[in-house]
mmCIF file of C-alpha atoms in Angstrom:
data_model
loop_
_atom_site.group_PDB
_atom_site.id
_atom_site.type_symbol
_atom_site.label_atom_id
_atom_site.label_comp_id
_atom_site.label_asym_id
_atom_site.label_seq_id
_atom_site.Cartn_x
_atom_site.Cartn_y
_atom_site.Cartn_z
ATOM 1 C CA MET A 212 79.589 81.928 24.839
ATOM 2 C CA VAL A 213 77.901 80.484 21.719
ATOM 3 C CA THR A 214 75.362 77.650 21.700
ATOM 4 C CA ASP A 215 73.536 75.988 18.818
ATOM 5 C CA ALA A 216 70.674 73.529 18.335
ATOM 6 C CA ALA A 217 68.946 71.551 15.560
ATOM 7 C CA SER A 218 65.282 70.650 15.278
ATOM 8 C CA VAL A 219 66.166 67.121 14.112
ATOM 9 C CA THR A 220 69.479 65.367 13.756
ATOM 10 C CA SER A 221 68.486 62.391 11.626
ATOM 11 C CA GLY A 222 65.835 61.392 9.194
ATOM 12 C CA PRO A 223 65.103 60.268 5.684
ATOM 13 C CA SER A 224 65.852 62.299 2.642
ATOM 14 C CA PRO A 225 64.760 64.921 1.989
ATOM 15 C CA LEU A 226 65.465 66.078 5.536
ATOM 16 C CA THR A 227 64.731 69.690 6.524
ATOM 17 C CA VAL A 228 66.498 70.884 9.680
ATOM 18 C CA THR A 229 65.911 74.164 11.525
ATOM 19 C CA PHE A 230 68.953 75.476 13.362
ATOM 20 C CA ALA A 231 69.083 77.978 16.265
ATOM 21 C CA ALA A 232 72.049 80.040 17.577
ATOM 22 C CA ASN A 233 72.479 81.897 20.855
ATOM 23 C CA ALA A 234 75.392 84.145 21.909
ATOM 24 C CA SER A 235 76.004 85.574 25.374
ATOM 25 C CA GLY A 236 78.697 87.765 26.839
ATOM 26 C CA GLY A 237 80.796 89.981 24.674
ATOM 27 C CA SER A 238 79.512 93.139 23.085
ATOM 28 C CA GLY A 239 76.600 92.959 20.762
ATOM 29 C CA PRO A 240 75.418 92.982 18.148
ATOM 30 C CA PHE A 241 76.497 89.464 17.104
ATOM 31 C CA SER A 242 77.022 87.964 13.651
ATOM 32 C CA TYR A 243 76.629 84.257 12.801
ATOM 33 C CA GLN A 244 78.114 81.972 10.186
ATOM 34 C CA TRP A 245 76.685 78.471 9.679
ATOM 35 C CA THR A 246 78.288 75.775 7.529
ATOM 36 C CA PHE A 247 75.958 72.797 6.923
ATOM 37 C CA GLY A 248 78.536 70.221 5.880
ATOM 38 C CA ASP A 249 77.249 69.799 2.327
ATOM 39 C CA GLY A 250 78.967 72.875 0.906
ATOM 40 C CA GLN A 251 76.127 75.187 1.809
ATOM 41 C CA SER A 252 76.194 77.966 4.448
ATOM 42 C CA SER A 253 74.072 80.682 6.032
ATOM 43 C CA SER A 254 74.612 83.938 7.991
ATOM 44 C CA SER A 255 71.173 83.823 9.587
ATOM 45 C CA GLN A 256 70.931 83.311 13.300
ATOM 46 C CA ASN A 257 68.257 80.623 12.970
ATOM 47 C CA PRO A 258 68.390 79.200 9.430
ATOM 48 C CA SER A 259 66.624 76.150 7.910
ATOM 49 C CA HIS A 260 68.374 73.768 5.559
ATOM 50 C CA THR A 261 67.194 70.748 3.546
ATOM 51 C CA TYR A 262 69.394 67.725 2.923
ATOM 52 C CA THR A 263 68.559 65.698 -0.192
ATOM 53 C CA ILE A 264 71.441 63.251 -0.270
ATOM 54 C CA ASN A 265 71.717 60.350 2.114
ATOM 55 C CA ALA A 266 74.886 60.968 4.134
ATOM 56 C CA HIS A 267 76.387 62.047 7.457
ATOM 57 C CA TYR A 268 76.947 65.789 7.863
ATOM 58 C CA THR A 269 78.718 67.975 10.484
ATOM 59 C CA VAL A 270 77.261 71.439 11.059
ATOM 60 C CA ASN A 271 79.457 74.224 12.507
ATOM 61 C CA LEU A 272 78.540 77.648 13.878
ATOM 62 C CA ILE A 273 80.843 80.668 14.432
ATOM 63 C CA ALA A 274 79.617 83.842 16.162
ATOM 64 C CA LYS A 275 81.346 87.265 16.395
ATOM 65 C CA ASP A 276 80.559 90.179 18.677
ATOM 66 C CA ALA A 277 81.002 93.879 17.950
ATOM 67 C CA ASN A 278 84.662 93.654 18.902
ATOM 68 C CA GLN A 279 85.159 90.798 16.405
ATOM 69 C CA THR A 280 85.588 88.374 19.204
ATOM 70 C CA VAL A 281 84.987 84.903 17.798
ATOM 71 C CA GLY A 282 83.048 82.197 19.550
ATOM 72 C CA ASN A 283 82.574 78.596 18.294
ATOM 73 C CA ALA A 284 79.541 76.508 19.046
ATOM 74 C CA THR A 285 79.601 72.764 19.520
ATOM 75 C CA PRO A 286 79.355 70.962 16.125
ATOM 76 C CA ILE A 287 76.030 69.245 15.334
ATOM 77 C CA ASP A 288 75.945 65.836 13.579
ATOM 78 C CA ILE A 289 73.161 65.346 11.021
ATOM 79 C CA THR A 290 72.413 61.914 9.547
ATOM 80 C CA VAL A 291 70.246 61.722 6.433
ATOM 81 C CA THR A 292 68.813 58.267 5.804
ATOM 82 C CA PRO A 293 67.116 56.972 2.630
ATOM 83 C CA ALA A 294 63.577 58.065 1.938
ATOM 84 C CA LEU A 295 60.800 55.714 2.933
ATOM 85 C CA SER A 296 60.161 52.992 0.393
ATOM 86 C CA VAL A 297 58.408 49.664 0.461
ATOM 87 C CA SER A 298 58.499 46.489 -1.578
ATOM 88 C CA ALA A 299 55.958 43.701 -1.571
ATOM 89 C CA SER A 300 56.151 40.117 -2.765
ATOM 90 C CA VAL A 301 53.939 37.065 -2.918
ATOM 91 C CA LEU A 302 55.064 33.474 -2.620
ATOM 92 C CA ARG A 303 52.372 32.066 -4.914
ATOM 93 C CA ALA A 304 50.715 34.351 -7.442
ATOM 94 C CA ALA A 305 48.622 31.857 -9.434
ATOM 95 C CA GLY A 306 46.360 28.968 -8.628
ATOM 96 C CA ASP A 307 43.806 26.589 -10.101
ATOM 97 C CA GLY A 308 40.288 26.856 -8.709
ATOM 98 C CA SER A 309 41.368 28.741 -5.567
ATOM 99 C CA LEU A 310 44.589 30.192 -4.179
ATOM 100 C CA THR A 311 46.101 30.856 -0.753
ATOM 101 C CA ALA A 312 48.788 33.488 -1.269
ATOM 102 C CA ALA A 313 51.542 34.362 1.216
ATOM 103 C CA PHE A 314 52.547 38.052 1.123
ATOM 104 C CA THR A 315 55.680 39.771 2.459
ATOM 105 C CA GLY A 316 56.114 43.517 3.118
ATOM 106 C CA SER A 317 59.590 45.072 3.296
ATOM 107 C CA PRO A 318 59.886 48.789 4.221
ATOM 108 C CA ALA A 319 63.144 50.705 3.865
ATOM 109 C CA GLY A 320 64.249 54.176 4.842
ATOM 110 C CA GLY A 321 61.942 56.527 6.574
ATOM 111 C CA ALA A 322 61.637 56.563 10.305
ATOM 112 C CA GLY A 323 60.225 53.600 12.118
ATOM 113 C CA PRO A 324 58.117 52.197 13.522
ATOM 114 C CA TYR A 325 55.933 51.502 10.511
ATOM 115 C CA VAL A 326 52.260 50.902 9.970
ATOM 116 C CA PHE A 327 51.236 48.363 7.263
ATOM 117 C CA ALA A 328 48.073 48.354 5.215
ATOM 118 C CA TRP A 329 47.476 45.569 2.642
ATOM 119 C CA ALA A 330 44.709 45.694 0.028
ATOM 120 C CA PHE A 331 44.247 42.291 -1.666
ATOM 121 C CA GLY A 332 42.142 43.420 -4.603
ATOM 122 C CA ASP A 333 39.058 41.409 -3.675
ATOM 123 C CA GLY A 334 37.735 43.821 -1.070
ATOM 124 C CA GLN A 335 39.744 42.261 1.759
ATOM 125 C CA SER A 336 42.670 43.846 3.652
ATOM 126 C CA SER A 337 45.221 43.244 6.409
ATOM 127 C CA ASN A 338 47.458 45.300 8.759
ATOM 128 C CA ALA A 339 49.988 42.503 9.217
ATOM 129 C CA GLN A 340 53.410 42.945 7.728
ATOM 130 C CA ASN A 341 53.442 39.429 6.192
ATOM 131 C CA PRO A 342 49.865 38.177 5.845
ATOM 132 C CA SER A 343 48.327 35.188 4.015
ATOM 133 C CA HIS A 344 45.136 35.515 2.043
ATOM 134 C CA THR A 345 42.865 33.024 0.272
ATOM 135 C CA TYR A 346 41.239 33.853 -3.047
ATOM 136 C CA GLY A 347 38.188 31.672 -3.493
ATOM 137 C CA ALA A 348 36.883 32.829 -6.871
ATOM 138 C CA VAL A 349 38.345 32.586 -10.342
ATOM 139 C CA GLY A 350 39.648 35.929 -11.536
ATOM 140 C CA ALA A 351 42.549 38.377 -11.787
ATOM 141 C CA TYR A 352 43.462 40.462 -8.725
ATOM 142 C CA SER A 353 45.897 43.270 -7.871
ATOM 143 C CA ALA A 354 47.370 43.463 -4.344
ATOM 144 C CA ARG A 355 49.220 46.493 -2.860
ATOM 145 C CA LEU A 356 50.956 47.434 0.386
ATOM 146 C CA THR A 357 51.072 50.932 1.881
ATOM 147 C CA VAL A 358 53.546 51.703 4.691
ATOM 148 C CA THR A 359 53.459 54.796 6.912
ATOM 149 C CA ASP A 360 56.454 55.723 9.084
ATOM 150 C CA SER A 361 56.596 57.569 12.391
ATOM 151 C CA ARG A 362 56.764 60.926 10.642
ATOM 152 C CA SER A 363 53.489 60.082 8.848
ATOM 153 C CA VAL A 364 55.340 59.682 5.587
ATOM 154 C CA SER A 365 53.706 56.999 3.414
ATOM 155 C CA ALA A 366 54.979 54.842 0.586
ATOM 156 C CA THR A 367 53.048 52.349 -1.563
ATOM 157 C CA SER A 368 54.464 49.258 -3.214
ATOM 158 C CA SER A 369 54.074 48.247 -6.800
ATOM 159 C CA SER A 370 50.991 46.157 -7.414
ATOM 160 C CA LEU A 371 51.179 42.379 -7.326
ATOM 161 C CA SER A 372 49.221 40.453 -9.984
ATOM 162 C CA ILE A 373 47.282 37.497 -8.644
ATOM 163 C CA MET A 374 45.607 35.051 -11.042
ATOM 164 C CA VAL A 375 43.145 32.375 -10.042
ATOM 165 C CA ASN A 376 42.402 30.145 -13.049
ATOM 166 C CA ALA A 377 39.614 27.693 -13.565
ATOM 167 C CA MET A 378 40.517 24.078 -12.975
ATOM 168 C CA PRO A 379 42.178 22.767 -16.136
ATOM 169 C CA ALA A 380 40.318 20.648 -18.666
ATOM 170 C CA ALA A 381 41.553 19.256 -21.956
ATOM 171 C CA THR A 382 40.421 17.321 -25.010
ATOM 172 C CA ALA A 383 42.409 15.087 -27.331
ATOM 173 C CA THR A 384 41.536 14.461 -30.975
ATOM 174 C CA ALA A 385 42.951 12.446 -33.878
ATOM 175 C CA ASN A 386 42.655 13.303 -37.552
ATOM 176 C CA LEU A 387 41.989 9.620 -38.368
ATOM 177 C CA ALA A 388 40.220 6.965 -36.322
ATOM 178 C CA ALA A 389 40.504 4.142 -38.872
ATOM 179 C CA VAL A 390 43.475 3.670 -41.194
ATOM 180 C CA ASP A 391 45.207 1.067 -43.337
ATOM 181 C CA ALA A 392 48.678 0.047 -42.205
ATOM 182 C CA PRO A 393 51.148 1.607 -42.426
ATOM 183 C CA ALA A 394 49.689 5.046 -41.754
ATOM 184 C CA ALA A 395 50.546 8.269 -39.897
ATOM 185 C CA VAL A 396 47.901 9.591 -37.508
ATOM 186 C CA GLY A 397 47.993 13.203 -36.285
ATOM 187 C CA PHE A 398 46.941 14.057 -32.726
ATOM 188 C CA THR A 399 45.858 17.432 -31.323
ATOM 189 C CA SER A 400 45.324 18.620 -27.749
ATOM 190 C CA SER A 401 43.383 21.649 -26.564
ATOM 191 C CA VAL A 402 43.164 22.952 -22.996
ATOM 192 C CA SER A 403 41.034 25.388 -21.054
ATOM 193 C CA GLY A 404 41.705 26.684 -17.567
ATOM 194 C CA GLY A 405 44.839 25.753 -15.694
ATOM 195 C CA THR A 406 48.057 27.741 -15.550
ATOM 196 C CA ALA A 407 50.396 27.789 -18.537
ATOM 197 C CA PRO A 408 52.826 26.480 -19.616
ATOM 198 C CA PHE A 409 51.655 22.883 -19.908
ATOM 199 C CA GLY A 410 53.502 19.602 -20.165
ATOM 200 C CA TYR A 411 52.317 16.717 -22.378
ATOM 201 C CA TRP A 412 52.728 12.942 -22.212
ATOM 202 C CA TRP A 413 51.114 10.984 -25.054
ATOM 203 C CA THR A 414 51.027 7.176 -25.129
ATOM 204 C CA PHE A 415 50.042 5.635 -28.471
ATOM 205 C CA GLY A 416 49.091 2.136 -27.353
ATOM 206 C CA ASP A 417 51.936 0.396 -29.181
ATOM 207 C CA GLY A 418 54.695 1.127 -26.674
ATOM 208 C CA SER A 419 55.591 4.517 -28.149
ATOM 209 C CA ALA A 420 55.184 7.916 -26.460
ATOM 210 C CA SER A 421 55.685 11.634 -27.135
ATOM 211 C CA ILE A 422 56.010 14.877 -25.142
ATOM 212 C CA THR A 423 55.000 17.047 -28.112
ATOM 213 C CA GLN A 424 51.806 19.061 -27.824
ATOM 214 C CA ASP A 425 50.406 17.908 -31.185
ATOM 215 C CA PRO A 426 52.369 14.836 -32.302
ATOM 216 C CA SER A 427 52.102 12.535 -35.311
ATOM 217 C CA HIS A 428 52.579 8.779 -34.992
ATOM 218 C CA VAL A 429 52.979 6.010 -37.583
ATOM 219 C CA TYR A 430 51.159 2.724 -36.972
ATOM 220 C CA ALA A 431 52.905 -0.051 -38.882
ATOM 221 C CA THR A 432 50.862 -3.061 -37.757
ATOM 222 C CA ALA A 433 47.147 -3.795 -37.938
ATOM 223 C CA GLY A 434 45.354 -3.732 -34.597
ATOM 224 C CA THR A 435 43.256 -1.649 -32.206
ATOM 225 C CA TYR A 436 45.190 0.919 -30.159
ATOM 226 C CA THR A 437 44.165 3.054 -27.166
ATOM 227 C CA VAL A 438 45.802 6.487 -27.067
ATOM 228 C CA GLY A 439 46.137 8.379 -23.777
ATOM 229 C CA LEU A 440 47.309 11.864 -22.767
ATOM 230 C CA VAL A 441 48.385 13.192 -19.359
ATOM 231 C CA MET A 442 48.885 16.956 -19.013
ATOM 232 C CA THR A 443 50.513 18.967 -16.220
ATOM 233 C CA ASP A 444 50.241 22.728 -15.795
ATOM 234 C CA ALA A 445 52.784 25.159 -14.335
ATOM 235 C CA LEU A 446 51.402 24.658 -10.826
ATOM 236 C CA GLY A 447 51.878 20.906 -10.980
ATOM 237 C CA THR A 448 48.207 20.116 -11.473
ATOM 238 C CA SER A 449 47.874 16.932 -13.548
ATOM 239 C CA PHE A 450 44.823 16.077 -15.580
ATOM 240 C CA SER A 451 43.893 13.664 -18.361
ATOM 241 C CA PRO A 452 41.535 14.296 -21.259
ATOM 242 C CA ASN A 453 39.529 11.635 -23.054
ATOM 243 C CA SER A 454 41.286 8.562 -24.429
ATOM 244 C CA LEU A 455 41.202 7.758 -28.155
ATOM 245 C CA THR A 456 40.787 4.477 -30.033
ATOM 246 C CA ILE A 457 42.640 4.020 -33.318
ATOM 247 C CA LYS A 458 41.779 1.031 -35.522
ATOM 248 C CA VAL A 459 44.490 0.005 -37.966
ATOM 249 C CA TYR A 460 43.478 -2.404 -40.743
ATOM 250 C CA PRO A 461 45.705 -4.566 -42.963
ATOM 251 C CA SER A 462 47.039 -2.859 -46.067
ATOM 252 C CA LEU A 463 44.565 -2.573 -48.921
ATOM 253 C CA GLY A 464 45.195 -5.018 -51.763
ATOM 254 C CA VAL A 465 43.241 -5.800 -54.936
ATOM 255 C CA VAL A 466 42.966 -8.837 -57.220
ATOM 256 C CA ALA A 467 41.712 -7.846 -60.690
ATOM 257 C CA SER A 468 41.214 -9.738 -63.964
ATOM 258 C CA ALA A 469 40.008 -9.164 -67.519
ATOM 259 C CA ASN A 470 38.473 -11.809 -69.816
ATOM 260 C CA PRO A 471 39.042 -12.186 -72.726
ATOM 261 C CA VAL A 472 42.156 -10.119 -73.353
ATOM 262 C CA SER A 473 42.170 -10.451 -77.170
ATOM 263 C CA GLY A 474 39.801 -11.121 -80.028
ATOM 264 C CA PRO A 475 38.164 -9.520 -83.039
ATOM 265 C CA ALA A 476 36.989 -5.907 -82.911
ATOM 266 C CA ARG A 477 33.769 -5.220 -81.054
ATOM 267 C CA LEU A 478 35.459 -7.284 -78.363
ATOM 268 C CA SER A 479 33.382 -7.498 -75.173
ATOM 269 C CA VAL A 480 35.631 -7.789 -72.097
ATOM 270 C CA THR A 481 34.448 -8.519 -68.558
ATOM 271 C CA PHE A 482 36.477 -6.997 -65.713
ATOM 272 C CA VAL A 483 36.276 -8.373 -62.167
ATOM 273 C CA ALA A 484 38.037 -7.054 -59.021
ATOM 274 C CA ALA A 485 38.052 -8.024 -55.351
ATOM 275 C CA ALA A 486 39.646 -6.027 -52.497
ATOM 276 C CA THR A 487 41.654 -7.639 -49.716
ATOM 277 C CA GLY A 488 42.550 -5.958 -46.429
ATOM 278 C CA GLY A 489 41.432 -2.380 -45.838
ATOM 279 C CA LEU A 490 38.015 -1.405 -44.495
ATOM 280 C CA GLY A 491 34.859 -1.786 -46.541
ATOM 281 C CA PRO A 492 32.812 -0.637 -48.260
ATOM 282 C CA PHE A 493 35.083 -0.260 -51.276
ATOM 283 C CA THR A 494 34.687 1.865 -54.388
ATOM 284 C CA TYR A 495 36.011 0.633 -57.735
ATOM 285 C CA SER A 496 36.830 3.057 -60.546
ATOM 286 C CA TRP A 497 37.815 1.580 -63.926
ATOM 287 C CA SER A 498 39.593 3.369 -66.756
ATOM 288 C CA PHE A 499 39.278 1.229 -69.888
ATOM 289 C CA GLY A 500 42.131 2.879 -71.776
ATOM 290 C CA ASP A 501 39.968 4.275 -74.570
ATOM 291 C CA GLY A 502 38.588 7.278 -72.675
ATOM 292 C CA ALA A 503 35.651 5.377 -71.212
ATOM 293 C CA THR A 504 35.239 4.617 -67.503
ATOM 294 C CA GLY A 505 33.168 2.401 -65.268
ATOM 295 C CA THR A 506 32.477 1.693 -61.614
ATOM 296 C CA GLY A 507 31.792 -1.367 -59.528
ATOM 297 C CA PRO A 508 33.574 -4.622 -58.734
ATOM 298 C CA SER A 509 32.411 -6.236 -62.011
ATOM 299 C CA VAL A 510 31.966 -4.348 -65.297
ATOM 300 C CA SER A 511 31.938 -5.092 -69.026
ATOM 301 C CA HIS A 512 33.223 -2.955 -71.869
ATOM 302 C CA THR A 513 33.270 -3.331 -75.673
ATOM 303 C CA TYR A 514 36.445 -2.373 -77.550
ATOM 304 C CA LYS A 515 36.965 -1.221 -81.104
ATOM 305 C CA ALA A 516 40.040 -2.429 -82.960
ATOM 306 C CA GLY A 517 43.239 -1.437 -81.169
ATOM 307 C CA THR A 518 45.468 -2.108 -78.147
ATOM 308 C CA TYR A 519 44.455 -0.751 -74.729
ATOM 309 C CA GLN A 520 45.860 -0.522 -71.199
ATOM 310 C CA PRO A 521 42.960 -0.584 -68.702
ATOM 311 C CA ALA A 522 43.571 0.505 -65.081
ATOM 312 C CA LEU A 523 41.722 0.263 -61.781
ATOM 313 C CA THR A 524 41.618 2.502 -58.689
ATOM 314 C CA VAL A 525 40.099 1.246 -55.434
ATOM 315 C CA HIS A 526 39.323 3.306 -52.307
ATOM 316 C CA ASP A 527 38.253 1.941 -48.943
ATOM 317 C CA ALA A 528 36.355 3.449 -45.999
ATOM 318 C CA ALA A 529 39.574 4.016 -44.026
ATOM 319 C CA GLY A 530 40.996 6.378 -46.626
ATOM 320 C CA GLY A 531 43.274 3.780 -48.186
ATOM 321 C CA SER A 532 43.678 3.525 -51.946
ATOM 322 C CA TRP A 533 45.073 1.086 -54.505
ATOM 323 C CA GLN A 534 45.850 1.720 -58.165
ATOM 324 C CA GLY A 535 47.192 -0.574 -60.848
ATOM 325 C CA ALA A 536 47.067 -1.739 -64.469
ATOM 326 C CA VAL A 537 44.827 -4.638 -65.512
ATOM 327 C CA GLY A 538 46.724 -6.253 -68.376
ATOM 328 C CA THR A 539 46.605 -5.372 -72.075
ATOM 329 C CA ILE A 540 43.508 -5.689 -74.263
ATOM 330 C CA THR A 541 43.953 -6.321 -78.015
ATOM 331 C CA ALA A 542 40.971 -6.031 -80.374
ATOM 332 C CA ILE A 543 41.820 -7.244 -83.918
ATOM 333 C CA ARG A 544 40.417 -5.505 -87.003
ATOM 334 C CA HIS A 545 38.267 -7.686 -89.387
ATOM 335 C CA SER A 546 39.831 -8.490 -92.900
ATOM 336 C CA ALA A 547 37.574 -9.214 -96.018
ATOM 337 C CA LYS A 548 38.008 -12.794 -97.440
ATOM 338 C CA ARG A 549 37.938 -12.947 -101.288
ATOM 339 C CA THR A 550 36.513 -16.133 -103.039
ATOM 340 C CA ALA A 551 36.501 -17.015 -106.724
ATOM 341 C CA PRO A 552 33.061 -17.116 -108.352
ATOM 342 C CA THR A 553 31.795 -20.434 -109.474
ATOM 343 C CA THR A 554 30.723 -20.975 -113.183
ATOM 344 C CA GLY A 555 28.211 -23.785 -112.908
ATOM 345 C CA LEU A 556 30.214 -25.836 -115.262
ATOM 346 C CA THR A 557 32.059 -28.532 -113.444
ATOM 347 C CA GLY A 558 32.666 -31.175 -116.047
ATOM 348 C CA GLY A 559 30.597 -34.319 -116.898
ATOM 349 C CA ALA A 560 28.832 -35.465 -120.151
ATOM 350 C CA LEU A 561 27.263 -33.035 -122.535
ATOM 351 C CA PRO A 562 23.548 -33.509 -123.107
ATOM 352 C CA SER A 563 22.744 -35.873 -125.922
ATOM 353 C CA SER A 564 21.257 -34.630 -129.190
ATOM 354 C CA GLY A 565 19.651 -37.275 -131.210
ATOM 355 C CA PRO A 566 21.067 -40.612 -131.855
ATOM 356 C CA ALA A 567 24.652 -39.312 -132.029
ATOM 357 C CA SER A 568 24.757 -38.484 -128.425
ATOM 358 C CA THR A 569 23.829 -41.924 -127.358
ATOM 359 C CA SER A 570 26.259 -43.620 -129.860
ATOM 360 C CA GLN A 571 29.180 -41.402 -128.844
ATOM 361 C CA PRO A 572 29.253 -40.809 -125.135
ATOM 362 C CA SER A 573 31.715 -38.337 -123.720
ATOM 363 C CA SER A 574 34.995 -39.653 -122.491
ATOM 364 C CA ALA A 575 36.033 -36.364 -120.748
ATOM 365 C CA PRO A 576 36.476 -36.808 -116.956
ATOM 366 C CA PRO A 577 34.146 -34.770 -114.708
ATOM 367 C CA SER A 578 37.047 -32.886 -113.130
ATOM 368 C CA GLN A 579 38.199 -31.282 -116.333
ATOM 369 C CA SER A 580 37.557 -27.610 -117.044
ATOM 370 C CA PRO A 581 34.876 -26.591 -119.555
ATOM 371 C CA SER A 582 37.533 -25.633 -122.084
ATOM 372 C CA LEU A 583 39.063 -29.066 -121.871
ATOM 373 C CA VAL A 584 35.649 -30.634 -122.150
ATOM 374 C CA ALA A 585 34.900 -28.505 -125.155
ATOM 375 C CA ALA A 586 38.240 -29.353 -126.717
ATOM 376 C CA HIS A 587 37.589 -33.049 -126.128
ATOM 377 C CA TYR A 588 34.353 -32.995 -127.975
ATOM 378 C CA ALA A 589 35.581 -30.778 -130.841
ATOM 379 C CA ASP A 590 38.630 -32.913 -131.795
ATOM 380 C CA PRO A 591 37.942 -34.534 -135.267
ATOM 381 C CA GLN A 592 40.530 -37.250 -134.561
ATOM 382 C CA ARG A 593 38.293 -38.604 -131.795
ATOM 383 C CA ARG A 594 35.326 -39.102 -134.044
ATOM 384 C CA SER A 595 34.485 -42.735 -134.943
ATOM 385 C CA GLY A 596 32.574 -41.882 -138.167
ATOM 386 C CA GLY A 597 31.449 -39.044 -140.471
ATOM 387 C CA GLY A 598 28.133 -37.554 -141.249
ATOM 388 C CA ASP A 599 26.056 -34.578 -140.325
ATOM 389 C CA GLY A 600 25.825 -35.640 -136.689
ATOM 390 C CA TRP A 601 29.525 -35.317 -136.163
ATOM 391 C CA ARG A 602 29.632 -31.994 -137.933
ATOM 392 C CA PHE A 603 26.975 -30.748 -135.558
ATOM 393 C CA LEU A 604 28.974 -31.976 -132.614
ATOM 394 C CA ALA A 605 32.065 -30.232 -133.954
ATOM 395 C CA LEU A 606 30.211 -26.933 -134.092
ATOM 396 C CA VAL A 607 28.922 -27.409 -130.559
ATOM 397 C CA GLY A 608 32.427 -28.245 -129.338
ATOM 398 C CA SER A 609 33.850 -25.088 -130.869
ATOM 399 C CA PHE A 610 31.149 -23.004 -129.165
ATOM 400 C CA VAL A 611 31.747 -24.626 -125.806
ATOM 401 C CA ALA A 612 35.513 -24.115 -126.120
ATOM 402 C CA ALA A 613 35.013 -20.419 -126.812
ATOM 403 C CA VAL A 614 32.671 -19.994 -123.834
ATOM 404 C CA GLY A 615 35.054 -21.907 -121.553
ATOM 405 C CA GLY A 616 37.979 -19.714 -122.519
ATOM 406 C CA ALA A 617 36.003 -16.575 -121.797
ATOM 407 C CA LEU A 618 34.940 -17.884 -118.397
ATOM 408 C CA SER A 619 38.512 -18.853 -117.504
ATOM 409 C CA LEU A 620 39.773 -15.364 -118.377
ATOM 410 C CA ALA A 621 37.017 -13.775 -116.310
ATOM 411 C CA ARG A 622 37.886 -15.911 -113.290
ATOM 412 C CA GLN A 623 41.562 -14.910 -113.485
ATOM 413 C CA LEU A 624 40.618 -11.250 -113.643
ATOM 414 C CA VAL A 625 38.387 -11.630 -110.568
ATOM 415 C CA LEU A 626 41.110 -13.382 -108.576
ATOM 416 C CA ARG A 627 43.648 -10.679 -109.441
ATOM 417 C CA THR A 628 41.376 -7.940 -108.193
#
């Protein structure tokens, strides 16, 4: 008769089993042959064998006595279960300000019953399989679960990361607080605390909105607008930073004039400009077209001869600007005016000389030239009598005629030059 036994018939991998054989009757000595069901065997009477693969095995034993009489023992069933393992999970792993986390422990394999030991990472622990724990301080924590089975085999889960963030806070800013319409204003948000990712809801005060983190918005109409932002973090916590006020002013315009716009060289021109719309104070920058510049709403500038295109640039306190031409300035070059020299002889009676001058007055008209006057008095046909007096007058007339001709030639030469 052959009997067999096993120290354990089931358990997690790796499972080590000690077998025992006993033969009675027959003629000794006895020989034994074990087959373990996994392709391995042994001829020992009481062998040990380790199973590493999870499965069901049938172990057989054959014994022979000295006469080669064969005896078969009852087969032994061995069941190898998975090795002990444990997984851990948390329902909520992040919070704002504080966090109550719900943990779950899930053992597998091994041999129950199990013993649970949680370590929450903040110095607290629990022996419940599925505990809850409250984290009251901001920080990062690591929670683990260790499970021990009935064979005192232990397994530890992967760590769970727990994050408790500060309560969220945010600020909103704009790159411009005062602008001239139309203008684009850029907005920026920054956040501290809370749990990312964040959602954004901007309202621009004119009926428009945006879900962009850092949007840009164009204001087309003058007015005062209140900009708001509502943010929501990944845990559903909503919070609002400061509101913003954007003042939009009418478009900047300029009325400019120059006076006079033409005249002789060394022309003094007065420029006057006045801004409309925009936000004061205003700065005025003049370019006079000849390389010179000036500033202020009213300036004067003197031009040399030439044609010029003055221009004006105006900036306001809201960052707006205006630029334009201010007419055309023409300064005319002076031209020299030539005049004929006067001779001092403009016609009229010659001075009398003795009695002849009184008896023979001149009949030449005052408007005649000196040569004609001289010719008038030198003509012998116009004499009314002879004598030395008339001969004297004839000589004087010839002299005057010669002088008049010379003066006339000189005047023509002057006029030609």
